[in-house]
């Protein structure tokens, strides 16, 4: 009786495949070398038969090959199994080529090191993963896996002193402002207003002078005024450009909680906030006056008569007058039900209002709203280009020059997107000798206007004093050099855009405002965009209906871009925060997130609202932001502490709450005096929306209740001024710095 083999060979559980043959000849099997004897005599290297593999058991391999079952081989002699194995199968094959003692030793060593067969890094400690990082798709370690502060700051800021120093300076100055910005610095130089540290004073002065040479030295100013073809209108002629008011006045409740009074404002009228916030003079409030002086509010309430669509403060005004551009939506205009958002709408008369607010300088050098001088509607820009979708002043710094003249006041370059799908730039100027009455001006044209073919412009963003970007309904983004286009239009023969086959006297009619950048960045409608001005103006963030927020480097857009995580709907508000080098945008769960340039794909949540966000404004002279929501609340918070330290407590405070009801042809109520709240960002948003029956709910608010637009004043001495436009037509302007 034969004795059993004391050391039987281990067999793999999966079917074997014939050994692959590898050749060092790249042209083996091709007819082009069939006639050459060298190709036939070249040896074939079989990597599986090499004698250098010391771990290969030749006898066991022969035994396994002989024991291969016929059912595992097809008629053509090929194996029925796949030649590509899973990680577990490859692991078992490696064990099959070793002895039982070696296999047990490998498993024991791996368990001691914390390895798992399912994933080679599963079970490792946090320190082991940091010391042995694996290759990742983005080339860096995922920052959300580590919670230590040093690792977070290195990924957020970097290690370059030029990047770290401005962030440290911003932290030391503004991190103590929990919600509202502080008016002046304390004795430790903390708080107060200031310019972003990431943009040096030398860069500011260079931009304020050289960037505007095209406007002053190359006749850019005169050419824009000529193209605009302005002419004054009378009050009766300008009436058709105003929204058609649905009611003669708007009533609202305002005052201390529990002691509010009813006020009424007709379209175009205003009221001092101090009047609505003052306590009635009776015996009940004498004790309040005895406790000490009451802080007086500085601000105004305006009634535009229609839903506020756009709101923006004019920069570069360091004097006693501040200008605010306002555009309303005419809800009574007939709109074609078959009209598409991807096509131009029909043109109808509309207007843009320029309001002026007087400033009084306090002993500390800060500008306060002068209650003795009420706001004034200084100019009404009348156009026939359809409704206004967006308005933005050029943010580039500008120094006043002698060319400004003594008769005119340069307000700024105002860019906008109108319903006809065109993006335009208007040169807004005022007459110094203008009387107290409002000036009505009809604009037949614009200093610059353009529209890409077969689509419309949907949003815009200024990149500099000369470059303007616009998003389109087809997902494309266009960027124009308006200085070159405007200056070149003076002499069509010298312009690169002129058509050579036309007569010289007809060149101007064929001159086209081509953008120097026009590429597809999204798959659908571009909702909004923001530029990383002033420190990184070549970075452009865009939000689209495809659900992504994309950050693109305009210098190399094909390779240098990154996408955020996809949302169910696109963000409708997007702003850049210079102190944090981050873009601020809301998400679908009503969280407010910061998306840093260095970690754009990792959003950092720092605030949460009780309803959907309609508008966001980032402070230009501080780090606080304004958030307008559909429930009528305006929230103020400072994201700096939370973004730099994820374990820091985050606070928010309501500036005011606006409510609206249909009763009495529409009545509003404004409440204020809310205390500071501590946010709990770890609590799930889904738990808050769950009812008693366990079913989630979402509140739909009236359109008139929402805060349609918010805006911070960009001028240094008035950096604490905030404006909020409501769906009811009211605008609240107030100095909320403390």
XYZ file of C-alpha atoms in Angstrom:
738
model
C 0.000 0.000 0.000
C 1.588 3.278 -1.050
C 2.250 5.851 1.623
C 0.543 9.262 1.445
C 2.600 12.280 0.598
C 3.355 13.999 3.925
C 3.554 17.474 2.250
C 0.644 17.800 -0.191
C 0.641 20.903 -2.397
C -1.998 23.603 -1.844
C -4.360 24.280 -4.727
C -6.050 27.544 -5.579
C -9.823 27.620 -5.323
C -10.265 29.488 -8.593
C -9.750 28.121 -12.052
C -6.301 28.351 -13.552
C -5.545 30.042 -16.822
C -2.729 29.297 -19.221
C 0.441 31.168 -18.538
C 0.648 34.356 -20.552
C 3.617 34.759 -22.831
C 5.434 38.050 -22.880
C 7.760 39.224 -25.580
C 10.267 42.044 -25.703
C 9.576 42.451 -29.422
C 7.012 45.183 -29.983
C 6.412 44.020 -33.582
C 5.875 40.342 -32.917
C 3.034 38.882 -34.936
C 3.032 41.674 -37.539
C 3.526 40.877 -41.223
C 5.897 43.770 -41.691
C 8.688 41.722 -40.096
C 7.629 38.346 -41.462
C 10.400 38.238 -44.036
C 13.163 39.083 -41.636
C 14.927 36.056 -40.118
C 15.770 38.024 -36.975
C 12.113 38.337 -36.076
C 11.631 34.549 -36.196
C 14.778 33.721 -34.271
C 14.149 36.245 -31.470
C 13.544 34.283 -28.229
C 10.284 34.745 -26.317
C 10.689 35.592 -22.680
C 8.266 33.724 -20.429
C 8.170 35.667 -17.199
C 6.412 32.834 -15.354
C 9.194 30.355 -16.210
C 12.119 32.427 -15.036
C 14.416 30.786 -12.524
C 14.884 34.050 -10.579
C 11.570 33.669 -8.712
C 12.712 31.981 -5.516
C 9.176 31.803 -4.055
C 7.860 29.707 -6.920
C 7.464 25.970 -6.153
C 8.069 24.207 -9.466
C 6.872 20.793 -8.326
C 3.656 22.201 -6.859
C 3.025 24.126 -10.059
C 3.443 20.986 -12.196
C 1.064 19.133 -9.909
C -1.518 21.837 -10.172
C -1.248 22.033 -13.969
C -1.680 18.268 -14.298
C -4.694 18.326 -11.999
C -6.554 20.936 -14.036
C -10.033 19.659 -14.765
C -11.287 19.363 -18.315
C -14.425 21.294 -17.434
C -12.310 24.414 -16.858
C -11.021 24.389 -20.435
C -13.171 25.356 -23.390
C -13.167 23.794 -26.856
C -10.624 26.236 -28.192
C -8.210 25.439 -25.402
C -8.698 28.662 -23.411
C -9.605 28.934 -19.777
C -13.191 29.733 -18.903
C -12.142 31.919 -15.955
C -11.137 35.534 -16.088
C -7.471 36.446 -16.091
C -8.106 39.440 -13.779
C -8.562 38.583 -10.150
C -9.970 40.536 -7.242
C -7.660 41.611 -4.392
C -8.878 38.695 -2.270
C -8.200 36.185 -5.067
C -4.744 37.578 -5.695
C -4.079 37.331 -1.963
C -5.139 33.650 -1.923
C -2.944 32.905 -4.937
C 0.047 34.414 -3.183
C -0.598 32.144 -0.199
C -0.940 29.114 -2.470
C 2.670 29.541 -3.598
C 3.955 29.427 -0.027
C 4.011 26.813 2.648
C 1.425 26.665 5.434
C 3.984 27.957 7.914
C 4.823 30.989 5.744
C 1.142 31.716 5.122
C 0.314 31.671 8.803
C 3.238 33.961 9.490
C 2.040 36.494 6.871
C -1.475 36.586 8.300
C -0.129 36.950 11.820
C 2.156 39.835 10.842
C -0.657 41.650 9.004
C -3.019 41.340 11.939
C -0.339 42.702 14.220
C 0.130 45.706 11.894
C -3.616 46.302 11.575
C -3.974 45.454 7.885
C -7.151 44.034 6.398
C -7.636 41.972 3.267
C -10.614 44.048 2.164
C -8.623 47.299 2.174
C -4.868 47.606 2.747
C -5.310 50.721 4.981
C -8.324 49.569 6.960
C -7.548 49.287 10.649
C -4.538 51.600 10.598
C -4.317 54.267 13.243
C -4.502 57.955 12.325
C -0.772 58.409 12.851
C 0.058 55.376 10.676
C -2.043 56.807 7.847
C -0.237 60.129 8.073
C 3.196 58.491 8.055
C 2.231 56.185 5.169
C -0.122 58.207 2.922
C -1.565 56.370 -0.032
C -1.935 57.778 -3.521
C -5.155 59.771 -3.937
C -7.011 61.078 -6.933
C -6.244 64.717 -6.087
C -2.633 64.083 -5.167
C -3.031 65.184 -1.540
C -4.335 63.700 1.663
C -8.041 64.246 2.204
C -8.226 67.085 4.758
C -11.520 65.905 6.231
C -9.833 62.794 7.690
C -7.747 64.734 10.196
C -9.042 67.138 12.790
C -5.817 68.608 14.138
C -5.575 72.347 13.670
C -2.062 72.443 12.248
C -2.921 70.088 9.406
C -6.118 72.057 8.671
C -4.337 75.421 8.496
C -1.564 74.096 6.253
C -4.134 72.901 3.746
C -6.215 76.049 4.073
C -3.468 78.692 3.933
C -0.261 76.976 2.873
C 3.256 77.538 4.140
C 4.293 80.552 2.059
C 4.862 83.560 4.383
C 3.205 85.803 1.791
C 0.023 83.777 2.197
C 0.227 83.140 5.933
C 0.956 86.699 7.094
C -2.231 88.337 5.681
C -4.358 85.591 7.222
C -2.716 86.072 10.629
C -3.201 89.828 10.424
C -6.888 89.367 9.566
C -7.327 86.998 12.491
C -5.707 89.373 14.958
C -7.808 92.315 13.780
C -11.292 90.879 13.174
C -11.592 87.519 14.954
C -13.088 89.185 18.063
C -16.062 90.572 16.100
C -18.603 87.814 16.736
C -21.447 89.180 14.609
C -21.611 92.934 13.948
C -18.485 94.807 12.840
C -16.795 97.193 15.269
C -16.617 100.850 14.366
C -13.124 101.721 15.676
C -10.066 99.836 16.891
C -9.442 99.180 20.555
C -6.149 99.831 22.350
C -4.823 96.473 21.113
C -5.448 97.449 17.466
C -8.264 94.939 17.177
C -11.478 95.617 15.315
C -12.369 98.651 13.270
C -12.478 99.092 9.520
C -9.620 98.286 7.182
C -8.694 97.111 3.717
C -7.887 93.418 3.043
C -4.333 92.569 4.086
C -3.887 90.329 1.059
C -3.783 93.443 -1.142
C -0.882 95.709 -0.230
C -1.014 99.480 -0.243
C 1.448 99.660 -3.164
C -0.834 97.457 -5.243
C -3.811 99.603 -4.298
C -2.156 102.819 -5.375
C -0.893 101.305 -8.605
C -4.368 100.115 -9.512
C -5.974 103.421 -8.537
C -3.800 105.316 -11.022
C -2.516 103.177 -13.895
C -5.642 101.049 -14.285
C -7.713 104.115 -15.274
C -5.375 105.620 -17.879
C -7.607 104.327 -20.667
C -10.507 106.300 -19.224
C -8.697 109.630 -18.832
C -5.733 109.691 -21.237
C -7.124 107.744 -24.203
C -10.505 109.478 -24.507
C -12.361 106.550 -22.949
C -14.564 108.878 -20.947
C -15.604 110.998 -23.921
C -16.262 107.936 -26.087
C -18.541 106.350 -23.485
C -20.572 109.539 -23.078
C -20.923 109.795 -26.846
C -22.111 106.195 -27.186
C -24.685 106.548 -24.408
C -26.609 109.295 -26.276
C -28.236 110.728 -23.149
C -30.941 113.361 -23.110
C -33.038 114.685 -20.201
C -36.725 113.912 -19.689
C -39.528 115.674 -17.919
C -41.427 114.252 -14.977
C -44.420 113.353 -17.123
C -42.237 111.755 -19.817
C -40.323 109.665 -17.257
C -43.484 108.352 -15.575
C -43.806 105.400 -17.974
C -40.343 104.115 -16.983
C -41.316 103.648 -13.329
C -42.951 100.411 -12.139
C -46.710 100.479 -12.191
C -47.626 100.595 -8.536
C -50.377 98.265 -7.369
C -51.342 100.552 -4.466
C -50.837 104.211 -3.546
C -48.906 103.488 -0.322
C -47.456 100.687 1.762
C -48.251 100.281 5.463
C -45.933 98.639 7.986
C -45.591 98.183 11.742
C -42.364 99.233 13.403
C -41.088 100.090 16.853
C -40.091 98.453 20.157
C -41.455 94.976 20.731
C -45.006 95.101 22.051
C -45.316 98.868 21.379
C -45.192 99.082 17.623
C -46.921 101.769 15.621
C -48.312 101.778 12.110
C -46.621 103.881 9.435
C -47.428 104.427 5.784
C -45.102 105.449 2.940
C -46.005 106.279 -0.642
C -43.630 105.199 -3.453
C -40.541 107.401 -3.318
C -41.050 108.473 0.311
C -38.756 107.721 3.264
C -38.729 107.707 7.061
C -36.047 108.031 9.733
C -35.479 104.767 11.615
C -34.999 106.689 14.848
C -38.610 107.837 14.573
C -39.892 104.271 14.422
C -37.553 102.968 17.138
C -38.137 105.763 19.668
C -40.225 105.042 22.743
C -43.398 107.074 23.280
C -43.005 109.827 25.851
C -45.256 108.746 28.702
C -44.888 107.845 32.337
C -44.327 104.158 31.620
C -40.929 104.745 30.027
C -39.479 107.288 32.432
C -37.634 104.522 34.243
C -35.969 103.506 30.985
C -34.647 107.018 30.449
C -33.338 107.163 34.001
C -31.106 104.142 33.423
C -28.848 106.054 31.062
C -28.593 107.317 27.487
C -30.239 105.178 24.823
C -28.177 104.426 21.701
C -29.738 106.290 18.808
C -30.241 104.470 15.546
C -28.933 105.969 12.305
C -30.781 104.859 9.208
C -33.688 105.240 6.804
C -36.640 103.267 5.457
C -37.460 103.817 1.753
C -40.455 102.680 -0.264
C -39.713 101.977 -3.921
C -43.228 100.747 -4.659
C -42.159 97.419 -6.244
C -40.103 94.352 -5.442
C -36.425 95.208 -5.125
C -34.353 93.207 -7.581
C -30.871 94.793 -7.424
C -29.031 96.818 -4.785
C -25.389 97.941 -4.789
C -23.285 100.712 -3.165
C -20.946 102.791 -5.344
C -17.240 102.512 -4.343
C -14.521 105.200 -4.358
C -16.599 107.816 -2.536
C -14.727 108.961 0.554
C -16.575 112.252 0.950
C -19.881 113.256 2.467
C -22.182 111.598 -0.082
C -22.767 107.860 -0.594
C -24.602 106.539 -3.670
C -26.858 103.490 -3.850
C -28.101 101.968 -7.136
C -31.545 100.356 -6.981
C -33.505 98.396 -9.595
C -37.063 97.142 -9.146
C -39.170 94.457 -10.797
C -42.414 95.508 -12.452
C -44.752 92.641 -11.578
C -47.678 94.232 -13.436
C -46.040 93.993 -16.844
C -47.561 91.342 -19.061
C -45.134 88.468 -19.588
C -45.484 86.027 -22.438
C -46.208 82.589 -20.977
C -44.317 80.960 -23.844
C -41.168 83.025 -23.309
C -38.066 81.056 -22.397
C -35.371 81.910 -19.884
C -32.826 80.933 -22.539
C -34.018 83.585 -25.014
C -34.259 87.391 -24.856
C -37.441 88.806 -23.393
C -39.352 91.597 -25.028
C -38.143 95.105 -24.288
C -40.229 97.473 -22.214
C -39.507 100.709 -20.306
C -37.725 100.361 -16.983
C -35.449 102.428 -14.791
C -32.494 102.337 -12.398
C -32.581 104.733 -9.454
C -29.510 106.402 -7.919
C -30.069 107.433 -4.284
C -27.711 109.720 -2.344
C -27.210 109.550 1.445
C -25.514 112.332 3.385
C -22.707 111.553 5.829
C -21.614 113.302 8.994
C -18.136 112.621 10.377
C -17.997 111.755 14.078
C -15.061 112.707 16.373
C -13.396 109.356 15.678
C -13.307 109.969 11.926
C -16.056 107.515 10.998
C -18.989 108.402 8.793
C -22.472 108.348 10.286
C -25.756 108.916 8.523
C -26.773 112.521 8.879
C -30.350 112.635 10.224
C -30.626 116.300 9.278
C -30.238 115.517 5.558
C -32.735 112.955 4.256
C -31.909 110.643 1.362
C -32.395 112.031 -2.112
C -33.239 110.443 -5.436
C -30.611 112.239 -7.532
C -30.954 110.460 -10.870
C -33.302 108.075 -12.656
C -31.744 106.142 -15.559
C -34.525 105.455 -18.066
C -34.038 102.637 -20.578
C -36.103 100.417 -22.860
C -34.050 97.236 -22.598
C -36.392 95.164 -20.463
C -36.124 94.293 -16.787
C -32.810 94.549 -14.949
C -31.386 91.175 -13.910
C -28.215 92.313 -12.150
C -26.309 95.509 -11.363
C -22.704 95.859 -10.182
C -20.451 98.886 -9.799
C -16.845 98.534 -10.933
C -14.931 97.772 -7.686
C -11.521 98.888 -8.953
C -9.911 101.633 -6.877
C -9.712 105.046 -8.518
C -8.044 108.290 -7.497
C -9.735 111.548 -8.417
C -7.940 113.507 -11.129
C -8.008 116.993 -12.555
C -9.784 115.637 -15.620
C -12.865 114.968 -13.505
C -13.718 118.649 -13.795
C -15.597 120.903 -11.479
C -18.994 120.658 -13.147
C -19.554 116.891 -13.112
C -19.386 114.203 -10.423
C -18.111 110.810 -11.537
C -20.246 108.251 -9.692
C -18.729 105.156 -11.301
C -19.024 102.553 -14.042
C -22.245 100.602 -13.594
C -22.486 97.225 -15.343
C -25.765 95.398 -15.716
C -27.583 92.569 -17.446
C -30.943 93.437 -18.963
C -33.874 91.356 -20.141
C -32.866 91.592 -23.802
C -29.858 89.389 -22.984
C -27.178 92.054 -23.337
C -24.528 93.079 -20.841
C -23.928 96.828 -20.698
C -21.622 99.294 -18.954
C -22.888 102.807 -18.202
C -20.775 105.792 -17.204
C -22.844 107.424 -14.445
C -22.154 111.131 -13.912
C -24.032 113.842 -12.054
C -24.171 117.587 -12.523
C -22.808 119.474 -9.515
C -25.035 122.432 -10.283
C -28.092 120.197 -10.215
C -30.989 121.530 -8.169
C -32.727 119.642 -5.408
C -35.103 118.042 -7.895
C -34.493 114.613 -9.381
C -32.785 114.371 -12.784
C -34.433 112.017 -15.296
C -32.103 110.873 -18.087
C -32.945 108.688 -21.084
C -30.088 106.400 -22.226
C -30.417 105.504 -25.897
C -27.228 103.450 -25.845
C -24.458 102.243 -23.550
C -20.765 102.946 -23.310
C -20.226 99.223 -23.855
C -22.735 96.522 -24.754
C -22.467 93.008 -26.131
C -24.247 89.689 -26.348
C -22.770 86.373 -27.517
C -24.533 84.815 -30.510
C -27.429 82.365 -30.053
C -27.642 82.896 -26.296
C -28.169 85.568 -23.643
C -26.126 86.913 -20.750
C -27.405 85.894 -17.316
C -24.911 87.296 -14.767
C -21.707 89.311 -14.604
C -18.587 89.983 -12.544
C -15.886 92.648 -12.712
C -12.319 91.301 -12.934
C -10.570 94.687 -12.989
C -11.082 98.232 -14.219
C -10.888 96.978 -17.808
C -12.082 93.342 -17.783
C -15.699 92.272 -17.472
C -16.972 88.673 -17.358
C -20.497 87.452 -18.052
C -22.156 84.058 -17.774
C -24.513 82.822 -20.466
C -27.594 80.637 -20.654
C -25.747 77.974 -22.684
C -23.098 77.383 -19.995
C -20.436 79.552 -21.628
C -18.511 82.371 -19.974
C -17.328 85.420 -21.896
C -14.704 87.971 -20.837
C -14.253 91.325 -22.579
C -11.547 93.961 -22.410
C -13.888 96.935 -22.431
C -11.022 99.451 -22.475
C -9.601 98.065 -25.712
C -13.025 97.833 -27.340
C -14.095 101.352 -26.372
C -10.803 103.019 -27.300
C -10.477 101.057 -30.554
C -13.947 102.108 -31.628
C -12.684 105.677 -32.093
C -10.576 104.632 -35.121
C -11.965 101.495 -36.827
C -9.074 101.400 -39.326
C -6.551 100.771 -36.526
C -8.706 98.203 -34.725
C -7.868 94.517 -34.906
C -11.590 93.781 -34.890
C -12.275 95.704 -38.102
C -13.375 93.726 -41.142
C -10.814 94.223 -43.973
C -13.220 93.586 -46.854
C -15.485 96.554 -46.073
C -15.174 100.201 -46.954
C -13.488 102.485 -44.472
C -16.566 104.631 -43.959
C -18.632 101.553 -43.085
C -16.158 99.976 -40.690
C -17.934 101.244 -37.560
C -21.167 99.483 -38.478
C -19.374 96.135 -38.753
C -17.283 96.525 -35.640
C -18.164 93.721 -33.203
C -17.374 93.531 -29.516
C -15.684 90.138 -29.514
C -14.695 88.716 -26.107
C -11.117 87.579 -25.756
C -12.317 84.602 -23.692
C -15.383 82.544 -24.596
C -15.464 78.932 -23.419
C -17.950 76.408 -22.102
C -17.494 75.964 -18.349
C -20.869 74.397 -17.506
C -23.470 72.195 -19.113
C -26.389 74.537 -18.526
C -27.586 77.976 -17.407
C -24.998 79.985 -15.427
C -26.793 81.408 -12.384
C -24.159 83.627 -10.802
C -20.421 84.236 -10.696
C -17.792 85.890 -8.535
C -14.176 86.861 -9.080
C -11.415 86.551 -6.467
C -10.808 90.293 -6.626
C -8.534 91.958 -5.642
C -5.798 89.451 -4.711
C -6.470 86.738 -7.336
C -8.548 88.302 -10.136
C -7.721 85.448 -12.525
C -9.764 83.012 -10.404
C -13.418 82.950 -11.429
C -16.078 80.937 -9.582
C -19.331 80.168 -11.410
C -22.542 78.486 -10.284
C -24.824 76.757 -12.755
C -28.101 74.889 -12.982
C -26.086 71.684 -13.427
C -25.569 71.743 -9.638
C -21.833 72.473 -9.612
C -19.804 75.463 -8.484
C -16.691 75.618 -10.605
C -13.468 77.470 -9.867
C -11.515 78.237 -13.023
C -8.120 79.801 -13.571
C -8.709 82.014 -16.610
C -5.026 81.788 -17.542
C -5.295 78.033 -18.237
C -9.012 77.171 -18.112
C -8.688 73.800 -19.830
C -6.469 72.269 -17.146
C -6.681 74.392 -13.996
C -10.210 74.070 -12.685
C -11.993 72.258 -9.871
C -15.629 71.390 -9.203
C -17.498 71.374 -5.940
C -19.699 68.511 -4.849
C -22.901 68.395 -6.868
C -26.078 69.816 -5.341
C -29.692 69.260 -6.327
C -29.992 72.898 -7.375
C -27.431 75.551 -8.140
C -26.421 78.308 -5.740
C -28.084 81.611 -6.608
C -25.695 83.746 -4.551
C -21.905 83.630 -4.649
C -19.432 86.079 -3.097
C -15.660 86.188 -2.560
C -14.209 86.750 0.920
C -10.708 88.308 0.581
C -9.673 87.791 4.218
C -10.417 84.052 4.038
C -9.471 83.590 0.368
C -12.731 81.705 0.074
C -15.945 81.851 -1.876
C -19.128 82.072 0.190
C -22.250 80.294 -1.063
C -25.355 78.613 0.390
C -26.178 74.950 -0.126
C -29.439 73.074 -0.565
C -29.785 72.460 3.197
C -29.667 76.188 4.091
C -26.068 76.010 5.335
C -23.645 78.802 4.478
C -20.325 77.397 3.371
C -16.868 78.728 2.667
C -15.011 77.142 -0.230
C -11.313 78.132 0.017
C -9.267 78.488 -3.129
C -6.805 75.846 -1.934
C -9.575 73.463 -0.797
C -12.389 74.383 -3.136
C -13.760 70.840 -3.259
C -14.059 70.759 0.563
C -16.776 73.138 1.746
C -16.512 74.397 5.333
C -19.905 75.138 6.921
C -19.953 78.069 9.326
C -23.617 79.196 9.531
C -27.150 77.986 9.019
C -30.416 79.790 8.347
C -34.035 78.850 9.000
C -35.036 79.153 5.333
C -33.605 79.344 1.839
C -30.946 81.995 1.203
C -31.673 84.639 -1.434
C -28.646 86.924 -1.168
C -25.237 87.210 0.512
C -22.942 90.207 0.892
C -19.338 90.091 2.161
C -17.939 93.115 3.964
C -15.289 94.997 2.001
C -13.812 96.723 5.079
C -14.294 93.909 7.621
C -14.961 90.157 7.682
C -18.679 90.100 8.590
C -21.291 88.965 6.075
C -24.984 89.698 5.535
C -27.442 86.892 4.718
C -30.935 87.569 3.363
C -33.491 84.732 3.487
C -36.940 83.945 2.192
C -38.476 84.178 5.682
C -37.640 87.903 5.824
C -34.690 87.683 8.205
C -31.349 89.418 7.709
C -28.566 87.630 9.592
C -25.093 88.947 10.383
C -22.175 86.654 11.257
C -18.393 86.544 11.117
C -17.049 83.357 9.476
C -13.386 84.043 10.291
C -13.129 82.216 13.671
C -15.013 79.146 12.479
C -13.086 78.724 9.213
C -9.689 79.029 10.891
C -10.633 76.811 13.819
C -13.322 74.209 13.148
C -13.801 73.642 16.883
C -14.611 77.282 17.534
C -18.138 78.358 18.473
C -20.020 80.212 15.777
C -22.433 83.070 16.505
C -25.082 84.877 14.515
C -27.456 87.763 15.103
C -30.547 89.005 13.310
C -30.351 92.567 12.088
C -34.140 92.670 11.681
C -37.075 90.454 10.724
C -39.505 91.442 7.975
C -42.964 89.862 7.815
C -45.741 90.451 5.291
C -49.443 89.594 5.158
C -52.051 89.932 2.442
C -54.536 91.691 4.723
C -55.303 95.316 3.962
C -53.710 95.207 0.481
C -50.489 94.001 2.064
C -49.073 95.056 5.428
C -45.511 94.543 6.695
C -44.110 94.226 10.206
C -40.471 94.891 11.080
C -39.072 93.600 14.371
C -35.545 94.100 15.690
C -33.438 93.929 18.827
C -32.532 90.254 18.533
C -29.846 88.820 20.775
C -26.731 86.934 19.696
C -27.241 83.198 19.124
C -24.745 80.346 19.306
C -25.057 78.021 16.332
C -25.088 74.252 16.634
C -23.833 73.146 13.238
C -23.522 69.501 14.271
C -27.256 69.081 14.699
C -28.742 67.618 11.566
C -30.857 69.884 9.421
C -33.232 67.004 8.797
C -34.114 66.802 12.504
C -35.243 70.431 12.506
C -37.600 69.886 9.586
C -39.243 66.789 11.025
C -42.773 67.198 12.325
C -44.496 65.311 15.108
C -45.573 62.613 12.685
C -41.989 62.073 11.511
C -42.576 63.629 8.085
C -40.228 66.327 6.854
C -41.640 69.712 5.931
C -40.486 72.879 4.181
C -42.153 76.261 4.606
C -43.031 78.277 1.505
C -43.065 82.007 2.217
C -44.739 84.854 0.387
C -42.574 86.508 -2.237
C -43.144 89.931 -0.663
C -41.680 88.704 2.642
C -38.250 87.712 1.337
C -35.040 89.764 1.547
C -34.220 89.988 -2.138
C -30.847 91.753 -1.928
C -28.335 92.827 0.755
C -25.228 94.965 0.361
C -22.351 96.306 2.502
C -20.907 99.747 1.797
C -17.364 99.307 0.337
C -16.023 102.737 1.404
C -13.722 102.685 4.426
C -15.300 105.415 6.569
C -18.795 104.012 5.921
C -17.924 100.304 5.997
C -20.584 99.582 8.625
C -23.467 100.798 6.439
C -25.780 98.012 5.310
C -28.718 98.012 2.909
C -31.439 95.400 2.492
C -34.117 95.347 -0.200
C -37.362 93.476 0.449
C -39.972 91.871 -1.734
C -42.578 94.336 -0.468
C -40.654 97.251 -2.006
C -39.136 98.565 1.227
C -35.411 99.272 1.564
C -33.727 99.576 4.949
C -30.413 101.455 5.088
C -28.655 101.642 8.445
C -25.260 101.991 10.073
C -25.068 98.793 12.151
C -21.416 99.008 13.232
C -20.943 99.009 17.011
